[in-house]
PDB file of C-alpha atoms and ligand atoms in Angstrom:
ATOM      1  CA  MET A   1       0.000   0.000   0.000  1.00  0.00           C
ATOM      2  CA  ARG A   2       1.290   3.459  -0.925  1.00  0.00           C
ATOM      3  CA  LEU A   3       0.050   6.282   1.277  1.00  0.00           C
ATOM      4  CA  LYS A   4       1.106   9.821   0.508  1.00  0.00           C
ATOM      5  CA  LEU A   5      -0.003  12.799   2.549  1.00  0.00           C
ATOM      6  CA  TYR A   6      -0.109  16.363   1.229  1.00  0.00           C
ATOM      7  CA  HIS A   7      -0.236  18.580   4.269  1.00  0.00           C
ATOM      8  CA  ALA A   8       1.041  21.733   5.933  1.00  0.00           C
ATOM      9  CA  LYS A   9       2.876  22.029   9.228  1.00  0.00           C
ATOM     10  CA  TRP A  10       0.618  24.648  10.791  1.00  0.00           C
ATOM     11  CA  SER A  11      -2.758  23.550   9.452  1.00  0.00           C
ATOM     12  CA  LEU A  12      -5.564  22.456  11.732  1.00  0.00           C
ATOM     13  CA  CYS A  13      -7.041  20.001   9.223  1.00  0.00           C
ATOM     14  CA  SER A  14      -3.611  18.524   8.441  1.00  0.00           C
ATOM     15  CA  GLN A  15      -3.033  18.070  12.160  1.00  0.00           C
ATOM     16  CA  MET A  16      -6.272  16.088  12.426  1.00  0.00           C
ATOM     17  CA  VAL A  17      -5.172  13.711   9.681  1.00  0.00           C
ATOM     18  CA  ARG A  18      -1.637  13.346  11.068  1.00  0.00           C
ATOM     19  CA  VAL A  19      -3.011  12.543  14.533  1.00  0.00           C
ATOM     20  CA  ALA A  20      -5.284   9.907  12.977  1.00  0.00           C
ATOM     21  CA  MET A  21      -2.301   8.417  11.120  1.00  0.00           C
ATOM     22  CA  ALA A  22      -0.322   8.297  14.363  1.00  0.00           C
ATOM     23  CA  GLU A  23      -3.239   6.739  16.238  1.00  0.00           C
ATOM     24  CA  LYS A  24      -3.561   4.010  13.604  1.00  0.00           C
ATOM     25  CA  GLY A  25       0.221   3.577  13.377  1.00  0.00           C
ATOM     26  CA  LEU A  26       0.218   4.166   9.621  1.00  0.00           C
ATOM     27  CA  SER A  27       3.409   5.172   7.892  1.00  0.00           C
ATOM     28  CA  TYR A  28       3.142   7.614   5.041  1.00  0.00           C
ATOM     29  CA  GLU A  29       5.154   9.530   2.529  1.00  0.00           C
ATOM     30  CA  SER A  30       5.090  13.152   3.615  1.00  0.00           C
ATOM     31  CA  ASN A  31       4.669  15.934   1.099  1.00  0.00           C
ATOM     32  CA  LEU A  32       4.703  19.257   2.926  1.00  0.00           C
ATOM     33  CA  ILE A  33       2.935  22.046   1.071  1.00  0.00           C
ATOM     34  CA  LYS A  34       3.813  25.667   1.752  1.00  0.00           C
ATOM     35  CA  LEU A  35       0.561  27.592   2.087  1.00  0.00           C
ATOM     36  CA  VAL A  36       0.064  30.888   0.280  1.00  0.00           C
ATOM     37  CA  ASP A  37      -1.028  32.699   3.445  1.00  0.00           C
ATOM     38  CA  HIS A  38       2.359  32.306   5.112  1.00  0.00           C
ATOM     39  CA  TYR A  39       4.924  31.639   2.417  1.00  0.00           C
ATOM     40  CA  PRO A  40       5.737  34.098  -0.365  1.00  0.00           C
ATOM     41  CA  LYS A  41       6.297  31.091  -2.581  1.00  0.00           C
ATOM     42  CA  GLY A  42       3.126  29.298  -1.600  1.00  0.00           C
ATOM     43  CA  GLU A  43       2.564  25.953  -3.271  1.00  0.00           C
ATOM     44  CA  ASN A  44      -1.100  25.156  -2.719  1.00  0.00           C
ATOM     45  CA  LEU A  45      -2.165  27.181  -5.759  1.00  0.00           C
ATOM     46  CA  SER A  46       0.476  25.681  -8.055  1.00  0.00           C
ATOM     47  CA  PRO A  47      -0.794  23.763 -11.106  1.00  0.00           C
ATOM     48  CA  GLU A  48       0.794  20.587  -9.649  1.00  0.00           C
ATOM     49  CA  TYR A  49      -1.117  20.848  -6.383  1.00  0.00           C
ATOM     50  CA  LEU A  50      -4.355  22.013  -8.011  1.00  0.00           C
ATOM     51  CA  ALA A  51      -4.225  18.815 -10.065  1.00  0.00           C
ATOM     52  CA  ILE A  52      -4.369  16.942  -6.751  1.00  0.00           C
ATOM     53  CA  ASN A  53      -6.915  19.138  -4.998  1.00  0.00           C
ATOM     54  CA  PRO A  54      -8.650  21.644  -7.293  1.00  0.00           C
ATOM     55  CA  LYS A  55      -9.789  23.598  -4.220  1.00  0.00           C
ATOM     56  CA  GLY A  56      -6.137  24.390  -3.422  1.00  0.00           C
ATOM     57  CA  ILE A  57      -6.415  23.384   0.212  1.00  0.00           C
ATOM     58  CA  VAL A  58      -4.715  20.774   2.399  1.00  0.00           C
ATOM     59  CA  PRO A  59      -4.830  18.001   3.478  1.00  0.00           C
ATOM     60  CA  ALA A  60      -5.101  15.515   0.636  1.00  0.00           C
ATOM     61  CA  VAL A  61      -4.119  11.882   0.542  1.00  0.00           C
ATOM     62  CA  ASP A  62      -2.996   9.695  -2.320  1.00  0.00           C
ATOM     63  CA  LEU A  63      -3.879   6.116  -1.482  1.00  0.00           C
ATOM     64  CA  ASP A  64      -2.531   3.818  -4.176  1.00  0.00           C
ATOM     65  CA  GLY A  65      -3.336   6.458  -6.790  1.00  0.00           C
ATOM     66  CA  GLU A  66      -6.754   7.389  -5.415  1.00  0.00           C
ATOM     67  CA  ILE A  67      -6.942  11.003  -4.227  1.00  0.00           C
ATOM     68  CA  ILE A  68      -8.970  11.662  -1.094  1.00  0.00           C
ATOM     69  CA  THR A  69      -9.636  15.168   0.180  1.00  0.00           C
ATOM     70  CA  GLU A  70     -11.459  16.688   3.179  1.00  0.00           C
ATOM     71  CA  SER A  71     -10.058  15.766   6.576  1.00  0.00           C
ATOM     72  CA  THR A  72     -13.196  13.949   7.728  1.00  0.00           C
ATOM     73  CA  ASN A  73     -13.336  11.769   4.603  1.00  0.00           C
ATOM     74  CA  ILE A  74      -9.627  11.074   4.870  1.00  0.00           C
ATOM     75  CA  ILE A  75      -9.802  10.012   8.515  1.00  0.00           C
ATOM     76  CA  LYS A  76     -12.828   7.785   7.875  1.00  0.00           C
ATOM     77  CA  ARG A  77     -10.942   6.134   5.024  1.00  0.00           C
ATOM     78  CA  LEU A  78      -7.702   5.751   6.996  1.00  0.00           C
ATOM     79  CA  ASN A  79      -9.664   4.082   9.756  1.00  0.00           C
ATOM     80  CA  LYS A  80     -10.414   1.198   7.396  1.00  0.00           C
ATOM     81  CA  LEU A  81      -6.699   0.556   6.856  1.00  0.00           C
ATOM     82  CA  THR A  82      -4.630  -1.735   9.015  1.00  0.00           C
ATOM     83  CA  GLY A  83      -1.770   0.012  10.749  1.00  0.00           C
ATOM     84  CA  GLU A  84       0.578  -0.949  13.542  1.00  0.00           C
ATOM     85  CA  ASN A  85      -1.969  -0.097  16.218  1.00  0.00           C
ATOM     86  CA  ASP A  86      -5.186  -1.957  16.749  1.00  0.00           C
ATOM     87  CA  ILE A  87      -7.550   0.982  17.204  1.00  0.00           C
ATOM     88  CA  ASP A  88     -10.945   1.765  15.727  1.00  0.00           C
ATOM     89  CA  LEU A  89     -11.543   5.505  15.416  1.00  0.00           C
ATOM     90  CA  TRP A  90     -15.196   4.954  14.675  1.00  0.00           C
ATOM     91  CA  PRO A  91     -16.253   2.343  17.282  1.00  0.00           C
ATOM     92  CA  VAL A  92     -19.693   0.836  16.621  1.00  0.00           C
ATOM     93  CA  ASP A  93     -20.585   0.689  20.299  1.00  0.00           C
ATOM     94  CA  VAL A  94     -20.640   4.447  20.821  1.00  0.00           C
ATOM     95  CA  ASP A  95     -23.536   6.777  19.993  1.00  0.00           C
ATOM     96  CA  GLN A  96     -23.230   6.993  16.178  1.00  0.00           C
ATOM     97  CA  VAL A  97     -25.513  10.004  15.763  1.00  0.00           C
ATOM     98  CA  LYS A  98     -23.573  11.965  18.332  1.00  0.00           C
ATOM     99  CA  LEU A  99     -20.217  10.920  16.891  1.00  0.00           C
ATOM    100  CA  ASN A 100     -21.296  11.926  13.418  1.00  0.00           C
ATOM    101  CA  SER A 101     -22.738  15.288  14.376  1.00  0.00           C
ATOM    102  CA  TRP A 102     -19.827  16.243  16.643  1.00  0.00           C
ATOM    103  CA  VAL A 103     -17.260  15.273  14.009  1.00  0.00           C
ATOM    104  CA  GLU A 104     -19.177  17.411  11.475  1.00  0.00           C
ATOM    105  CA  ASP A 105     -19.340  20.304  13.906  1.00  0.00           C
ATOM    106  CA  THR A 106     -15.644  20.231  14.791  1.00  0.00           C
ATOM    107  CA  THR A 107     -14.403  20.192  11.197  1.00  0.00           C
ATOM    108  CA  LEU A 108     -13.688  23.234   9.072  1.00  0.00           C
ATOM    109  CA  THR A 109     -16.472  22.290   6.670  1.00  0.00           C
ATOM    110  CA  ASP A 110     -16.614  24.117   3.357  1.00  0.00           C
ATOM    111  CA  GLY A 111     -19.819  26.048   2.878  1.00  0.00           C
ATOM    112  CA  VAL A 112     -20.574  26.354   6.615  1.00  0.00           C
ATOM    113  CA  PRO A 113     -20.347  30.045   7.516  1.00  0.00           C
ATOM    114  CA  LEU A 114     -17.498  30.954   9.871  1.00  0.00           C
ATOM    115  CA  GLY A 115     -18.583  30.827  13.484  1.00  0.00           C
ATOM    116  CA  LYS A 116     -21.582  28.568  13.008  1.00  0.00           C
ATOM    117  CA  THR A 117     -19.998  25.505  14.624  1.00  0.00           C
ATOM    118  CA  LEU A 118     -16.986  24.921  16.856  1.00  0.00           C
ATOM    119  CA  GLY A 119     -14.967  23.774  13.838  1.00  0.00           C
ATOM    120  CA  THR A 120     -15.679  27.007  12.008  1.00  0.00           C
ATOM    121  CA  ALA A 121     -15.373  29.177  15.142  1.00  0.00           C
ATOM    122  CA  ILE A 122     -11.770  28.145  15.856  1.00  0.00           C
ATOM    123  CA  PRO A 123     -10.293  29.570  12.590  1.00  0.00           C
ATOM    124  CA  PRO A 124     -11.454  33.134  13.362  1.00  0.00           C
ATOM    125  CA  PHE A 125      -9.397  32.932  16.562  1.00  0.00           C
ATOM    126  CA  SER A 126      -6.419  31.795  14.428  1.00  0.00           C
ATOM    127  CA  LEU A 127      -6.832  34.851  12.241  1.00  0.00           C
ATOM    128  CA  ILE A 128      -4.669  36.980  14.503  1.00  0.00           C
ATOM    129  CA  LEU A 129      -1.733  34.811  13.411  1.00  0.00           C
ATOM    130  CA  ILE A 130      -2.820  34.468   9.795  1.00  0.00           C
ATOM    131  CA  ASN A 131      -3.412  38.223   9.536  1.00  0.00           C
ATOM    132  CA  PHE A 132       0.095  38.800  10.882  1.00  0.00           C
ATOM    133  CA  MET A 133       1.652  36.253   8.510  1.00  0.00           C
ATOM    134  CA  VAL A 134      -0.127  37.607   5.429  1.00  0.00           C
ATOM    135  CA  LYS A 135       1.151  41.100   6.245  1.00  0.00           C
ATOM    136  CA  LYS A 136       4.650  39.832   7.017  1.00  0.00           C
ATOM    137  CA  TYR A 137       5.274  37.355   4.216  1.00  0.00           C
ATOM    138  CA  LEU A 138       3.139  38.428   1.251  1.00  0.00           C
ATOM    139  CA  SER A 139       3.919  41.396  -0.966  1.00  0.00           C
ATOM    140  CA  TYR A 140       0.961  43.440  -2.262  1.00  0.00           C
ATOM    141  CA  PHE A 141       1.492  41.827  -5.639  1.00  0.00           C
ATOM    142  CA  GLN A 142       1.405  38.316  -4.144  1.00  0.00           C
ATOM    143  CA  ALA A 143      -1.734  39.102  -2.142  1.00  0.00           C
ATOM    144  CA  ILE A 144      -3.468  40.282  -5.322  1.00  0.00           C
ATOM    145  CA  LYS A 145      -2.294  37.156  -7.155  1.00  0.00           C
ATOM    146  CA  VAL A 146      -3.739  34.944  -4.409  1.00  0.00           C
ATOM    147  CA  PHE A 147      -7.002  36.903  -4.647  1.00  0.00           C
ATOM    148  CA  TRP A 148      -7.210  36.161  -8.396  1.00  0.00           C
ATOM    149  CA  LYS A 149      -5.996  32.608  -8.278  1.00  0.00           C
ATOM    150  CA  HIS A 150      -7.594  31.097  -5.183  1.00  0.00           C
ATOM    151  CA  PRO A 151     -10.312  28.640  -6.240  1.00  0.00           C
ATOM    152  CA  LEU A 152     -12.120  29.406  -2.974  1.00  0.00           C
ATOM    153  CA  ARG A 153     -13.140  32.988  -3.676  1.00  0.00           C
ATOM    154  CA  ASP A 154     -13.832  33.935  -0.061  1.00  0.00           C
ATOM    155  CA  ARG A 155     -10.316  32.792   0.947  1.00  0.00           C
ATOM    156  CA  GLY A 156      -8.716  34.875  -1.806  1.00  0.00           C
ATOM    157  CA  ARG A 157     -10.783  37.887  -0.718  1.00  0.00           C
ATOM    158  CA  GLY A 158      -9.950  37.290   2.935  1.00  0.00           C
ATOM    159  CA  PHE A 159      -6.198  37.069   2.371  1.00  0.00           C
ATOM    160  CA  LEU A 160      -6.216  40.229   0.276  1.00  0.00           C
ATOM    161  CA  ALA A 161      -8.213  42.082   2.949  1.00  0.00           C
ATOM    162  CA  MET A 162      -5.692  40.919   5.577  1.00  0.00           C
ATOM    163  CA  LYS A 163      -2.835  42.462   3.620  1.00  0.00           C
ATOM    164  CA  PHE A 164      -4.459  45.863   4.051  1.00  0.00           C
ATOM    165  CA  PHE A 165      -6.432  45.613   7.288  1.00  0.00           C
ATOM    166  CA  ASN A 166      -6.573  43.826  10.618  1.00  0.00           C
ATOM    167  CA  ILE A 167      -9.781  41.879  10.360  1.00  0.00           C
ATOM    168  CA  HIS A 168      -9.155  39.278  13.035  1.00  0.00           C
ATOM    169  CA  LYS A 169     -10.537  41.039  16.119  1.00  0.00           C
ATOM    170  CA  PRO A 170     -14.213  41.541  15.145  1.00  0.00           C
ATOM    171  CA  LEU A 171     -14.346  38.144  13.451  1.00  0.00           C
ATOM    172  CA  ALA A 172     -13.100  36.358  16.571  1.00  0.00           C
ATOM    173  CA  ALA A 173     -15.424  38.415  18.784  1.00  0.00           C
ATOM    174  CA  SER A 174     -18.381  37.305  16.668  1.00  0.00           C
ATOM    175  CA  CYS A 175     -17.551  33.684  17.602  1.00  0.00           C
ATOM    176  CA  TYR A 176     -17.481  34.037  21.408  1.00  0.00           C
ATOM    177  CA  LYS A 177     -20.957  32.587  21.883  1.00  0.00           C
ATOM    178  CA  VAL A 178     -20.365  29.491  19.781  1.00  0.00           C
ATOM    179  CA  LEU A 179     -17.030  28.776  21.436  1.00  0.00           C
ATOM    180  CA  VAL A 180     -18.461  29.223  24.932  1.00  0.00           C
ATOM    181  CA  ARG A 181     -21.586  27.143  24.212  1.00  0.00           C
ATOM    182  CA  SER A 182     -19.475  24.378  22.671  1.00  0.00           C
ATOM    183  CA  LEU A 183     -17.133  24.261  25.676  1.00  0.00           C
ATOM    184  CA  ILE A 184     -20.074  24.060  28.053  1.00  0.00           C
ATOM    185  CA  ASP A 185     -21.609  21.248  25.977  1.00  0.00           C
ATOM    186  CA  ILE A 186     -18.304  19.373  25.924  1.00  0.00           C
ATOM    187  CA  GLU A 187     -17.972  19.795  29.692  1.00  0.00           C
ATOM    188  CA  LYS A 188     -21.468  18.393  30.232  1.00  0.00           C
ATOM    189  CA  ASN A 189     -20.855  15.526  27.867  1.00  0.00           C
ATOM    190  CA  LEU A 190     -17.586  14.580  29.575  1.00  0.00           C
ATOM    191  CA  GLU A 191     -19.316  14.663  32.937  1.00  0.00           C
ATOM    192  CA  ASP A 192     -21.801  12.099  31.624  1.00  0.00           C
ATOM    193  CA  SER A 193     -19.516   9.862  29.616  1.00  0.00           C
ATOM    194  CA  GLY A 194     -15.722  10.561  30.052  1.00  0.00           C
ATOM    195  CA  PRO A 195     -12.820  10.040  30.113  1.00  0.00           C
ATOM    196  CA  TYR A 196     -12.930  10.535  26.321  1.00  0.00           C
ATOM    197  CA  PHE A 197     -15.767  12.365  24.612  1.00  0.00           C
ATOM    198  CA  LEU A 198     -17.829   9.242  24.026  1.00  0.00           C
ATOM    199  CA  GLY A 199     -16.170   7.136  26.714  1.00  0.00           C
ATOM    200  CA  LYS A 200     -13.591   5.478  24.506  1.00  0.00           C
ATOM    201  CA  PHE A 201     -11.181   7.240  22.160  1.00  0.00           C
ATOM    202  CA  SER A 202     -12.642   8.027  18.717  1.00  0.00           C
ATOM    203  CA  HIS A 203     -12.513  10.422  15.750  1.00  0.00           C
ATOM    204  CA  ILE A 204     -14.135  13.219  17.764  1.00  0.00           C
ATOM    205  CA  ASP A 205     -11.274  13.190  20.282  1.00  0.00           C
ATOM    206  CA  ILE A 206      -8.846  13.779  17.403  1.00  0.00           C
ATOM    207  CA  ASN A 207     -10.796  16.821  16.245  1.00  0.00           C
ATOM    208  CA  LEU A 208     -11.091  18.206  19.762  1.00  0.00           C
ATOM    209  CA  MET A 209      -7.383  17.604  20.425  1.00  0.00           C
ATOM    210  CA  CYS A 210      -6.560  19.741  17.388  1.00  0.00           C
ATOM    211  CA  CYS A 211      -9.142  22.444  18.176  1.00  0.00           C
ATOM    212  CA  PHE A 212      -7.898  22.691  21.778  1.00  0.00           C
ATOM    213  CA  HIS A 213      -4.308  22.795  20.617  1.00  0.00           C
ATOM    214  CA  ARG A 214      -5.153  25.687  18.313  1.00  0.00           C
ATOM    215  CA  LEU A 215      -6.567  27.522  21.338  1.00  0.00           C
ATOM    216  CA  SER A 216      -3.167  27.123  22.948  1.00  0.00           C
ATOM    217  CA  ASP A 217      -1.408  28.493  19.826  1.00  0.00           C
ATOM    218  CA  VAL A 218      -3.501  31.633  20.124  1.00  0.00           C
ATOM    219  CA  ARG A 219      -2.869  31.882  23.865  1.00  0.00           C
ATOM    220  CA  LEU A 220      -6.374  30.934  24.907  1.00  0.00           C
ATOM    221  CA  ASP A 221      -5.487  27.639  26.563  1.00  0.00           C
ATOM    222  CA  LYS A 222      -6.150  29.031  30.045  1.00  0.00           C
ATOM    223  CA  ILE A 223      -9.801  28.689  29.138  1.00  0.00           C
ATOM    224  CA  LEU A 224      -9.321  24.920  29.209  1.00  0.00           C
ATOM    225  CA  GLU A 225      -8.075  25.073  32.794  1.00  0.00           C
ATOM    226  CA  ILE A 226     -10.686  27.130  34.588  1.00  0.00           C
ATOM    227  CA  GLU A 227     -12.460  25.698  37.612  1.00  0.00           C
ATOM    228  CA  GLU A 228     -15.856  25.987  35.913  1.00  0.00           C
ATOM    229  CA  LEU A 229     -14.733  23.366  33.368  1.00  0.00           C
ATOM    230  CA  PRO A 230     -13.064  20.663  35.513  1.00  0.00           C
ATOM    231  CA  ASN A 231     -13.825  17.801  33.126  1.00  0.00           C
ATOM    232  CA  ILE A 232     -12.365  19.659  30.163  1.00  0.00           C
ATOM    233  CA  LYS A 233      -9.221  20.294  32.171  1.00  0.00           C
ATOM    234  CA  LYS A 234      -8.776  16.562  32.837  1.00  0.00           C
ATOM    235  CA  TYR A 235      -9.722  15.667  29.286  1.00  0.00           C
ATOM    236  CA  TRP A 236      -7.209  18.100  27.766  1.00  0.00           C
ATOM    237  CA  GLU A 237      -4.443  16.636  29.944  1.00  0.00           C
ATOM    238  CA  LEU A 238      -5.438  13.165  28.774  1.00  0.00           C
ATOM    239  CA  LEU A 239      -5.409  14.199  25.103  1.00  0.00           C
ATOM    240  CA  LYS A 240      -1.990  15.819  25.479  1.00  0.00           C
ATOM    241  CA  SER A 241      -0.595  12.654  27.031  1.00  0.00           C
ATOM    242  CA  ARG A 242      -1.283  10.602  23.873  1.00  0.00           C
ATOM    243  CA  GLU A 243       1.674   9.865  21.671  1.00  0.00           C
ATOM    244  CA  SER A 244      -0.300  11.041  18.649  1.00  0.00           C
ATOM    245  CA  TYR A 245      -0.388  14.576  20.090  1.00  0.00           C
ATOM    246  CA  LYS A 246       3.372  14.757  19.785  1.00  0.00           C
ATOM    247  CA  LYS A 247       3.630  12.844  16.513  1.00  0.00           C
ATOM    248  CA  GLY A 248       0.816  14.617  14.688  1.00  0.00           C
ATOM    249  CA  ILE A 249       1.048  18.118  16.136  1.00  0.00           C
ATOM    250  CA  LEU A 250       4.059  19.069  18.260  1.00  0.00           C
ATOM    251  CA  ASP A 251       6.665  17.452  16.013  1.00  0.00           C
ATOM    252  CA  PHE A 252       5.693  19.807  13.198  1.00  0.00           C
ATOM    253  CA  TYR A 253       6.557  23.018  15.011  1.00  0.00           C
ATOM    254  CA  GLY A 254       9.790  24.539  13.810  1.00  0.00           C
ATOM    255  CA  GLU A 255      11.539  27.851  14.181  1.00  0.00           C
ATOM    256  CA  LYS A 256       9.102  29.612  11.853  1.00  0.00           C
ATOM    257  CA  GLU A 257       5.918  28.364  13.535  1.00  0.00           C
ATOM    258  CA  ASN A 258       7.179  29.069  17.067  1.00  0.00           C
ATOM    259  CA  GLY A 259       8.823  32.328  15.979  1.00  0.00           C
ATOM    260  CA  ASP A 260       5.628  33.747  14.459  1.00  0.00           C
ATOM    261  CA  ILE A 261       3.559  32.858  17.516  1.00  0.00           C
ATOM    262  CA  GLU A 262       6.161  34.444  19.786  1.00  0.00           C
ATOM    263  CA  GLU A 263       6.310  37.571  17.625  1.00  0.00           C
ATOM    264  CA  VAL A 264       2.538  38.022  17.776  1.00  0.00           C
ATOM    265  CA  PHE A 265       1.980  37.294  21.464  1.00  0.00           C
ATOM    266  CA  GLY A 266       5.301  37.529  23.306  1.00  0.00           C
ATOM    267  CA  PRO A 267       4.492  36.812  26.965  1.00  0.00           C
ATOM    268  CA  ASN A 268       0.865  37.937  26.587  1.00  0.00           C
ATOM    269  CA  VAL A 269      -2.347  35.966  26.617  1.00  0.00           C
ATOM    270  CA  SER A 270      -5.066  36.516  24.035  1.00  0.00           C
ATOM    271  CA  MET A 271      -7.144  39.694  24.174  1.00  0.00           C
ATOM    272  CA  HIS A 272     -10.186  37.395  23.992  1.00  0.00           C
ATOM    273  CA  LEU A 273      -9.358  35.404  27.119  1.00  0.00           C
ATOM    274  CA  GLU A 274     -11.012  37.586  29.762  1.00  0.00           C
ATOM    275  CA  PRO A 275     -14.281  38.177  27.870  1.00  0.00           C
ATOM    276  CA  LEU A 276     -14.543  34.475  27.111  1.00  0.00           C
ATOM    277  CA  ILE A 277     -13.951  33.439  30.711  1.00  0.00           C
ATOM    278  CA  SER A 278     -16.522  35.980  31.944  1.00  0.00           C
ATOM    279  CA  MET A 279     -19.021  34.621  29.458  1.00  0.00           C
ATOM    280  CA  ILE A 280     -18.452  31.031  30.602  1.00  0.00           C
ATOM    281  CA  ARG A 281     -18.955  32.107  34.228  1.00  0.00           C
ATOM    282  CA  LYS A 282     -22.163  33.880  33.278  1.00  0.00           C
ATOM    283  CA  TYR A 283     -23.546  30.877  31.394  1.00  0.00           C
ATOM    284  CA  LYS A 284     -22.557  28.453  34.155  1.00  0.00           C
ATOM    285  CA  THR A 285     -24.367  30.372  36.913  1.00  0.00           C
TER     286      THR A 285
HETATM  287  N1  LIG B 301     -12.850  21.187   4.755  1.00  0.00           N
HETATM  288  C1  LIG B 301     -11.429  21.056   4.554  1.00  0.00           C
HETATM  289  C2  LIG B 301     -10.761  22.357   4.935  1.00  0.00           C
HETATM  290  C3  LIG B 301      -9.297  22.372   4.548  1.00  0.00           C
HETATM  291  C4  LIG B 301      -8.651  23.734   4.772  1.00  0.00           C
HETATM  292  O1  LIG B 301      -9.330  24.755   4.879  1.00  0.00           O
HETATM  293  N2  LIG B 301      -7.329  23.743   4.845  1.00  0.00           N
HETATM  294  C5  LIG B 301      -6.595  24.953   5.125  1.00  0.00           C
HETATM  295  C6  LIG B 301      -5.552  24.677   6.194  1.00  0.00           C
HETATM  296  S1  LIG B 301      -6.333  24.123   7.707  1.00  0.00           S
HETATM  297  C7  LIG B 301      -5.855  25.403   3.863  1.00  0.00           C
HETATM  298  O2  LIG B 301      -5.480  24.600   3.035  1.00  0.00           O
HETATM  299  N3  LIG B 301      -5.630  26.729   3.749  1.00  0.00           N
HETATM  300  C8  LIG B 301      -4.893  27.289   2.682  1.00  0.00           C
HETATM  301  C9  LIG B 301      -5.671  28.213   1.809  1.00  0.00           C
HETATM  302  O3  LIG B 301      -6.897  28.347   1.994  1.00  0.00           O
HETATM  303  O4  LIG B 301      -5.064  28.820   0.913  1.00  0.00           O
HETATM  304  C10 LIG B 301     -10.906  19.872   5.391  1.00  0.00           C
HETATM  305  O5  LIG B 301     -11.519  19.559   6.417  1.00  0.00           O
HETATM  306  O6  LIG B 301      -9.915  19.243   4.988  1.00  0.00           O
END
């Protein structure tokens, strides 16, 4: 079997697939793609990559010549393969409806407006970093080229807007409610079924591991440690202790990834932390 992964180091959806690969113990040929929002010579809009994924986004997998795109599809497909570890990411003895809907809602699903679900509410919080990277790495000419070339029109428009303006703050603020509601739902769910989201480890824990990790990239991880969310605190520790967290996420942080995060935040926490914590306290009382 030949398994080739097209992915990016700092990409939430790529992280999800890499964690799934690590959980299954699958070895793969790695093809790292430089994304146009943080590399002047971005590769995801190149004719070669567009031939693999015409949407120009990562991840994509080549499984014996068959191209699979969309992180959820990829993970479901990988789960059918036999790797070194005997683990089923879609166990039949857990609530299938819940698993399905939570996986949907924690994925960056195309066509779902930003901020509608947890999976589409996390990226707006990442925008502080993306906004910074677009300004830092893209020339005006490159930003205009991305605007023209990006098959996903709203992405092209967004990246161009970020070259000129800071659009991250209002967009993140518009997602407070969804993030807070989702955390409260997760807390309640863990209280009922823990230690993993549906009792045993499954696809949804991979998505939540990556979403929570992104919160830590944007200096919002303190929200996962507050006393109002004790089950989330335990759960996050448990997720971080899995080998797949290191293999699929941490191992892909280099000087550039860490350097950009440091340059944006320094020793500071996110500007959204306090309002979010106050909102959780309000909802919990
Ligand atoms: N629905 C897709 C979303 C994929 C996606 O948006 N990937 C981002 C990185 S997380 C990307 O390729 N961004 C580059 C761009 O839009 O130019 C999935 O779940 O795989």
